Coordinates of C-alpha atoms and ligand atoms in Angstrom, one line a residue:
M245 CA -15.9 14.4 12.4
T246 CA -12.6 16.3 12.7
F247 CA -9.1 15.3 13.7
T248 CA -9.5 17.5 16.7
E249 CA -12.5 15.5 17.9
L250 CA -10.3 12.4 17.7
K251 CA -8.2 14.1 20.5
L252 CA -5.0 14.3 18.5
I253 CA -2.4 16.6 19.8
K254 CA -1.4 19.9 18.3
P255 CA 1.9 18.9 16.6
L256 CA 0.0 16.2 14.7
L257 CA -2.9 18.5 13.8
T258 CA -0.4 21.0 12.4
A259 CA 1.2 18.3 10.3
L260 CA -2.2 17.0 9.0
D261 CA -3.2 20.6 8.2
K262 CA 0.0 20.9 6.1
K263 CA -0.9 17.7 4.3
G264 CA -4.3 19.2 3.5
Y265 CA -6.3 16.4 5.1
K266 CA -9.8 17.8 6.0
E267 CA -11.3 15.0 7.9
P268 CA -10.3 11.6 9.2
S269 CA -11.2 8.7 6.8
P270 CA -13.5 5.9 8.1
I271 CA -10.7 3.6 9.1
Q272 CA -9.0 6.5 11.0
Q273 CA -12.3 7.4 12.8
Q274 CA -12.8 3.9 13.8
S275 CA -9.3 2.9 14.9
I276 CA -7.6 6.0 16.4
P277 CA -9.7 6.3 19.6
H278 CA -9.1 2.6 20.4
I279 CA -5.4 2.7 19.7
L280 CA -5.1 5.8 21.9
L281 CA -6.7 3.8 24.7
G282 CA -4.0 1.1 24.3
K283 CA -6.2 -1.5 22.6
D284 CA -5.0 -4.1 20.1
I285 CA -6.6 -3.7 16.7
F286 CA -7.7 -6.1 13.9
G287 CA -8.2 -3.8 11.0
C288 CA -9.7 -5.0 7.7
A289 CA -8.7 -2.3 5.3
Q290 CA -6.9 -2.1 2.0
T291 CA -4.4 0.4 0.7
G292 CA -6.1 3.6 -0.2
T293 CA -8.3 3.8 2.8
G294 CA -5.9 5.9 4.9
K295 CA -4.8 3.0 7.1
T296 CA -1.2 4.2 7.4
A297 CA -2.3 7.4 9.2
A298 CA -4.8 5.3 11.2
F299 CA -1.9 3.6 13.0
A300 CA 0.9 6.1 12.6
L301 CA -0.9 9.1 14.2
P302 CA -1.9 7.4 17.4
I303 CA 1.4 5.6 17.7
L304 CA 3.2 9.0 17.5
Q305 CA 0.8 10.4 20.0
L306 CA 1.3 7.6 22.5
M307 CA 5.1 7.7 22.1
D308 CA 5.0 11.5 22.8
A309 CA 2.8 11.0 25.9
N310 CA 5.1 8.2 27.2
R311 CA 8.4 10.1 26.7
K312 CA 10.7 9.9 29.7
P313 CA 13.3 12.5 30.4
N314 CA 16.9 11.7 29.3
Q315 CA 15.8 8.4 27.9
R316 CA 18.1 6.7 25.4
R317 CA 16.7 6.3 21.9
E318 CA 15.6 2.8 21.4
I319 CA 13.1 1.2 19.0
K320 CA 9.7 1.7 20.5
A321 CA 7.6 1.1 17.4
L322 CA 8.1 -1.6 14.9
I323 CA 6.2 -1.7 11.6
L324 CA 6.4 -4.7 9.4
A325 CA 5.4 -4.4 5.8
P326 CA 5.6 -6.9 2.9
T327 CA 7.4 -4.8 0.2
R328 CA 10.1 -2.2 0.0
E329 CA 7.7 0.2 -1.7
L330 CA 5.2 0.0 1.1
A331 CA 7.9 0.2 3.8
T332 CA 9.2 3.4 2.1
Q333 CA 5.8 4.8 1.8
I334 CA 5.1 4.2 5.5
S335 CA 8.4 5.8 6.4
E336 CA 7.5 8.9 4.4
N337 CA 4.2 9.1 6.2
F338 CA 5.9 8.8 9.6
K339 CA 8.2 11.6 8.6
E340 CA 5.4 13.9 7.5
Y341 CA 3.0 13.2 10.4
G342 CA 5.8 13.3 13.0
E343 CA 7.7 16.3 11.7
N344 CA 6.9 18.4 14.8
L345 CA 7.6 15.7 17.4
G346 CA 11.4 15.1 17.0
F347 CA 11.3 11.3 16.8
K348 CA 13.7 9.4 14.6
H349 CA 12.9 6.6 12.3
A350 CA 14.6 4.3 9.9
V351 CA 13.4 2.0 7.1
I352 CA 15.1 -1.2 6.1
F353 CA 14.4 -3.7 3.3
G354 CA 16.3 -6.2 1.3
G355 CA 17.8 -6.0 -2.2
V356 CA 20.2 -3.2 -1.4
S357 CA 23.3 -3.0 0.6
Q358 CA 22.7 -2.9 4.4
F359 CA 25.4 -0.3 5.0
H360 CA 23.4 2.9 5.1
Q361 CA 20.5 1.1 6.9
V362 CA 22.9 0.0 9.6
V363 CA 24.4 3.4 10.0
S364 CA 20.9 5.0 10.5
I365 CA 19.9 2.4 13.0
K366 CA 23.1 2.8 15.0
T367 CA 22.6 6.5 15.4
G368 CA 19.5 5.6 17.5
I369 CA 15.9 5.4 16.3
D370 CA 12.4 5.4 17.9
V371 CA 10.5 3.9 15.0
L372 CA 11.7 1.1 12.7
I373 CA 9.8 0.2 9.5
A374 CA 11.0 -3.0 8.0
T375 CA 10.4 -5.9 5.6
P376 CA 10.6 -9.2 7.4
G377 CA 13.7 -10.7 5.6
R378 CA 16.1 -7.9 6.1
L379 CA 14.9 -7.3 9.7
L380 CA 15.6 -10.9 10.6
D381 CA 18.9 -10.7 8.9
L382 CA 20.0 -7.7 11.0
M383 CA 18.5 -9.2 14.1
Q384 CA 20.6 -12.3 13.6
Q385 CA 23.7 -10.1 13.1
G386 CA 23.0 -8.6 16.5
I387 CA 22.5 -5.1 14.9
I388 CA 18.8 -4.8 15.8
K389 CA 17.2 -5.7 19.2
L390 CA 13.5 -5.6 19.7
G391 CA 13.4 -5.8 23.5
S392 CA 12.1 -2.3 23.9
V393 CA 9.3 -2.4 21.3
E394 CA 6.0 -1.1 22.8
Y395 CA 4.0 -0.8 19.5
F396 CA 4.0 -3.4 16.8
V397 CA 2.2 -3.1 13.5
L398 CA 1.7 -5.8 11.0
D399 CA 0.7 -4.1 7.8
E400 CA -0.9 -6.0 4.8
A401 CA -0.7 -9.2 6.7
D402 CA -2.6 -11.0 3.9
R403 CA 0.1 -10.0 1.4
M404 CA 2.8 -11.1 3.8
L405 CA 1.3 -14.6 3.9
D406 CA 0.9 -14.6 0.1
M407 CA 4.5 -13.7 -0.3
G408 CA 5.6 -16.6 2.0
F409 CA 6.8 -14.5 4.9
I410 CA 5.1 -16.5 7.6
N411 CA 8.1 -18.1 9.1
D412 CA 10.2 -14.9 9.1
M413 CA 7.3 -13.1 10.7
K414 CA 6.9 -15.7 13.4
K415 CA 10.6 -15.5 14.2
V416 CA 10.4 -11.7 14.5
I417 CA 7.3 -11.9 16.7
A418 CA 9.0 -14.4 19.0
K419 CA 11.6 -11.7 19.9
L420 CA 9.1 -9.0 20.7
P421 CA 8.2 -8.2 24.3
V422 CA 5.0 -10.0 25.4
K423 CA 3.7 -6.7 26.8
R424 CA 3.1 -4.6 23.8
Q425 CA 0.3 -3.1 21.8
T426 CA -0.3 -4.8 18.4
L427 CA -2.1 -3.5 15.4
F428 CA -2.9 -5.9 12.7
F429 CA -4.0 -4.8 9.2
S430 CA -5.1 -7.0 6.4
A431 CA -7.3 -6.5 3.2
T432 CA -9.1 -9.7 3.9
A433 CA -10.3 -11.7 6.9
A434 CA -9.6 -15.1 5.3
P435 CA -9.3 -18.1 7.8
N436 CA -5.5 -18.2 7.6
I437 CA -5.4 -14.5 8.4
M438 CA -7.7 -14.9 11.4
K439 CA -5.6 -17.7 12.7
L440 CA -2.5 -15.6 12.6
A441 CA -4.3 -12.7 14.1
N442 CA -5.6 -14.8 17.0
T443 CA -2.1 -15.9 17.9
I444 CA -0.6 -12.4 18.2
L445 CA -3.5 -10.1 19.3
K446 CA -4.9 -9.7 22.8
N447 CA -8.6 -8.9 23.0
P448 CA -8.5 -6.9 19.8
V449 CA -11.1 -4.4 18.7
S450 CA -12.1 -5.2 15.1
V451 CA -12.6 -2.4 12.6
A452 CA -13.4 -2.8 9.0
V453 CA -13.9 -0.6 6.0
N454 CA -14.3 -1.4 2.3
P455 CA -14.7 -5.1 2.6
V456 CA -12.8 -6.7 -0.2
S457 CA -15.9 -7.9 -1.9
S458 CA -17.4 -4.5 -2.3
T459 CA -15.4 -2.2 -4.6
A460 CA -15.3 1.5 -3.7
T461 CA -18.5 2.9 -5.0
L462 CA -16.9 6.1 -6.2
V463 CA -14.9 4.2 -8.8
K464 CA -16.5 4.1 -12.2
Q465 CA -15.7 0.8 -13.8
T466 CA -15.8 -0.1 -17.5
V467 CA -14.6 -2.9 -19.8
Y468 CA -13.5 -3.1 -23.4
F469 CA -13.7 -6.5 -25.1
V470 CA -10.8 -6.9 -27.5
Q471 CA -8.5 -9.4 -29.1
K472 CA -5.3 -9.9 -27.3
T473 CA -3.2 -8.7 -30.2
K474 CA -5.1 -5.5 -30.5
K475 CA -4.6 -4.5 -26.9
P476 CA -1.6 -2.2 -27.4
A477 CA -3.4 -0.2 -30.0
L478 CA -6.6 0.0 -27.9
L479 CA -4.6 1.1 -24.9
K480 CA -3.1 4.0 -26.9
H481 CA -6.6 4.8 -28.2
I482 CA -8.0 4.9 -24.7
L483 CA -5.2 7.1 -23.3
K484 CA -5.5 9.6 -26.2
E485 CA -9.3 9.6 -26.5
N486 CA -9.8 10.2 -22.8
N487 CA -6.8 12.5 -22.4
I488 CA -5.4 10.3 -19.7
N489 CA -1.9 11.4 -18.8
H490 CA -1.3 9.9 -15.3
V491 CA -2.3 6.3 -15.0
L492 CA -1.3 3.0 -13.4
V493 CA -1.6 0.1 -15.9
F494 CA -1.7 -3.4 -14.5
T495 CA -0.4 -6.6 -16.1
R496 CA -0.3 -10.1 -14.8
T497 CA 3.4 -10.8 -15.4
K498 CA 6.7 -8.9 -15.3
H499 CA 7.3 -9.7 -18.9
G500 CA 3.9 -8.3 -19.8
A501 CA 4.7 -5.1 -17.9
D502 CA 7.9 -4.7 -19.9
K503 CA 6.1 -5.3 -23.2
V504 CA 3.4 -2.8 -22.5
A505 CA 5.9 -0.1 -21.4
K506 CA 7.9 -0.7 -24.6
A507 CA 4.8 -0.6 -26.8
L508 CA 3.7 2.7 -25.2
N509 CA 7.2 4.2 -25.7
G510 CA 6.9 3.2 -29.3
F511 CA 3.8 5.3 -29.5
N512 CA 5.7 8.2 -28.0
I513 CA 4.0 7.9 -24.6
K514 CA 6.2 8.1 -21.6
A515 CA 5.9 4.9 -19.8
E516 CA 8.0 2.8 -17.3
A517 CA 7.5 -0.7 -16.0
I518 CA 7.9 -1.5 -12.3
H519 CA 8.3 -5.0 -11.0
G520 CA 10.4 -7.3 -8.9
N521 CA 13.1 -7.9 -11.5
K522 CA 14.0 -4.3 -11.7
S523 CA 16.7 -2.9 -9.4
Q524 CA 15.7 -0.8 -6.4
N525 CA 17.2 2.3 -8.1
N526 CA 15.3 1.6 -11.2
R527 CA 12.0 1.3 -9.4
E528 CA 12.6 4.4 -7.3
R529 CA 13.4 6.3 -10.4
A530 CA 10.3 5.2 -12.2
L531 CA 8.2 5.9 -9.2
K532 CA 9.7 9.4 -8.7
G533 CA 9.2 10.1 -12.4
F534 CA 5.6 9.1 -12.1
K535 CA 5.0 11.2 -9.1
D536 CA 6.7 14.2 -10.8
R537 CA 4.6 13.4 -13.9
T538 CA 7.7 13.2 -16.1
I539 CA 6.4 9.7 -16.7
N540 CA 2.7 9.4 -17.7
V541 CA 2.1 5.7 -17.5
L542 CA 3.4 3.4 -14.8
V543 CA 3.0 -0.3 -15.7
A544 CA 3.0 -2.6 -12.8
T545 CA 2.4 -6.2 -11.7
D546 CA 0.1 -6.8 -8.8
I547 CA 2.8 -7.4 -6.3
A548 CA 4.9 -4.4 -7.4
S549 CA 1.8 -2.2 -7.3
R550 CA 1.2 -2.8 -3.6
G551 CA 2.5 0.1 -1.6
I552 CA 2.9 2.4 -4.6
D553 CA 1.4 5.5 -3.1
V554 CA 0.5 8.3 -5.4
D555 CA -2.0 11.0 -4.6
K556 CA -5.1 11.6 -6.7
L557 CA -4.8 8.7 -9.1
T558 CA -7.8 9.3 -11.4
H559 CA -7.4 6.2 -13.5
V560 CA -6.2 2.7 -13.4
I561 CA -6.2 0.4 -16.4
N562 CA -6.3 -3.4 -16.2
Y563 CA -4.4 -4.2 -19.3
E564 CA -4.7 -7.9 -18.4
I565 CA -7.5 -9.3 -16.2
P566 CA -6.1 -10.8 -13.0
E567 CA -6.7 -14.4 -12.4
Q568 CA -7.6 -13.7 -8.7
A569 CA -10.8 -11.6 -8.5
E570 CA -9.5 -10.1 -5.2
A571 CA -6.5 -8.7 -7.1
Y572 CA -9.0 -6.7 -9.2
V573 CA -10.4 -5.1 -6.1
H574 CA -6.9 -4.2 -4.9
R575 CA -6.0 -2.7 -8.3
I576 CA -9.0 -0.5 -8.5
G577 CA -8.6 0.5 -4.9
R578 CA -5.7 2.6 -6.2
T579 CA -8.1 5.1 -7.7
G580 CA -10.9 7.0 -6.1
R581 CA -9.0 7.0 -2.8
A582 CA -9.9 9.0 0.2
G583 CA -13.2 10.4 -1.0
E584 CA -12.1 11.3 -4.6
S585 CA -13.7 9.8 -7.6
G586 CA -11.8 7.6 -10.0
E587 CA -12.2 5.4 -13.0
A588 CA -11.0 1.8 -13.6
I589 CA -10.9 0.6 -17.2
S590 CA -10.4 -3.1 -18.1
L591 CA -9.2 -4.6 -21.4
C592 CA -10.6 -8.2 -21.6
S593 CA -9.7 -10.7 -24.3
H594 CA -11.7 -13.8 -25.1
E595 CA -9.2 -16.0 -23.1
E596 CA -9.7 -13.8 -20.0
L597 CA -13.5 -14.0 -19.9
P598 CA -13.7 -16.6 -17.1
Y599 CA -11.5 -14.4 -14.9
F600 CA -13.7 -11.4 -15.8
K601 CA -16.9 -13.3 -14.8
G602 CA -15.3 -14.3 -11.5
I603 CA -14.7 -10.6 -10.8
Q604 CA -18.3 -9.6 -11.5
K605 CA -19.4 -12.4 -9.2
L606 CA -17.1 -11.2 -6.4
I607 CA -18.1 -7.5 -6.6
K608 CA -21.7 -8.5 -7.2
K609 CA -22.0 -6.0 -10.0
D610 CA -22.0 -5.9 -13.8
I611 CA -19.2 -3.8 -15.2
D612 CA -20.3 -1.4 -18.0
V613 CA -19.2 -2.6 -21.4
I614 CA -17.8 0.0 -23.9
K615 CA -19.1 -1.4 -27.1
K616 CA -18.1 1.3 -29.6
H617 CA -14.3 1.3 -30.1
P618 CA -12.1 0.9 -33.2
Y619 CA -10.8 -2.5 -32.2
S620 CA -14.0 -4.3 -31.2
Ligands
AMP862 P1 -3.1 4.6 2.7 O1 -4.4 3.8 2.7 O2 -2.6 4.7 4.1 O3 -2.1 4.1 1.7 O4 -3.5 6.1 2.3 C1 -4.0 6.4 1.1 C2 -3.9 7.9 0.7 O5 -4.8 8.7 1.3 C3 -2.5 8.4 0.9 O6 -2.1 9.2 -0.2 C4 -2.7 9.3 2.1 O7 -1.8 10.4 2.1 C5 -4.1 9.8 1.9 N1 -4.9 10.1 3.1 C6 -4.8 9.4 4.3 N2 -5.7 9.9 5.2 C7 -6.3 10.9 4.6 C8 -7.3 11.9 5.0 N3 -7.8 11.8 6.2 N4 -7.7 12.8 4.1 C9 -7.2 12.8 2.9 N5 -6.2 12.0 2.4 C10 -5.8 11.0 3.3

């Protein structure tokens, strides 16, 4: 299938061509036709499946079709995302896909001064991408009004609930026009997610790709069993031995992320940690360095990793095994994305064995054990 067959308009096709996308991903194939027909969507898809384009492209197209002459700029599309990284990423996508359409967008999130965000909103925007807390804050100050919203997207709804945004979300939703199109995306369809979805969607079409219990088949998965204290040396060995110079490394805690980055720097490997205790500037710098490849290893906690969007990630390393098996699936979803192959390597200590077993059970698959290594 091609993007043309999805009946996308020329300005979007040109932008997609520039991005080098050859064909729509499964979530795009399944969602775009329904969204263009005005349907609500319940989309079960995780990051890495192309879900951002799956909602951004048809929204831009609908906004273009519904343009009225001499209309004042007001917020017609609202996208709620759980983290600033994800919000920023979505905003970059809107910019790229919409570059030939002339719409304006703004992105707002907490943890930084509201000044520049308010200035950009006051100039008039068509699309607003926001994290719930800052949005609510600016709504309460009377700076943002949502009365003209026609398209509402809730992205990574599962993560929003995990992060405790439910009340903020409900307050925002209460201010939206009842007549609107709502697109709801979540990596899981757990009961609490379904309950929330049922309260805000009207006759939704359900689409699903990569259910959370089946990991992307293109991702090669291996594990090294190793003592906890030997992990830094083993990590260095793995990076050198396999010539890996662009990799996302996961830890369970912020402190762990800092420690790993420091250990790697001690081995003369360029690494940075990214997590919630770092300032926004710091995080953006680390992310930019990683994208520019001046930093080879980005060490992240699970929450910080959500929404980090980097093209062609060939490797992810689980330096620590996550307690929640689903987190493993999210982590390795960062590689082998959009049809490319990838590799996920896990370092598992004796204490982590129960978590590891939980993962194998969830993904219904034995992960290959690398037996021969200097620290076994
Ligand atoms: P997302 O799941 O929205 O975070 O997208 C994951 C990655 O896939 C991003 O880097 C996108 O730029 C990329 N992507 C999205 N759609 C396509 C496509 N149809 N072909 C190739 N890459 C894509």
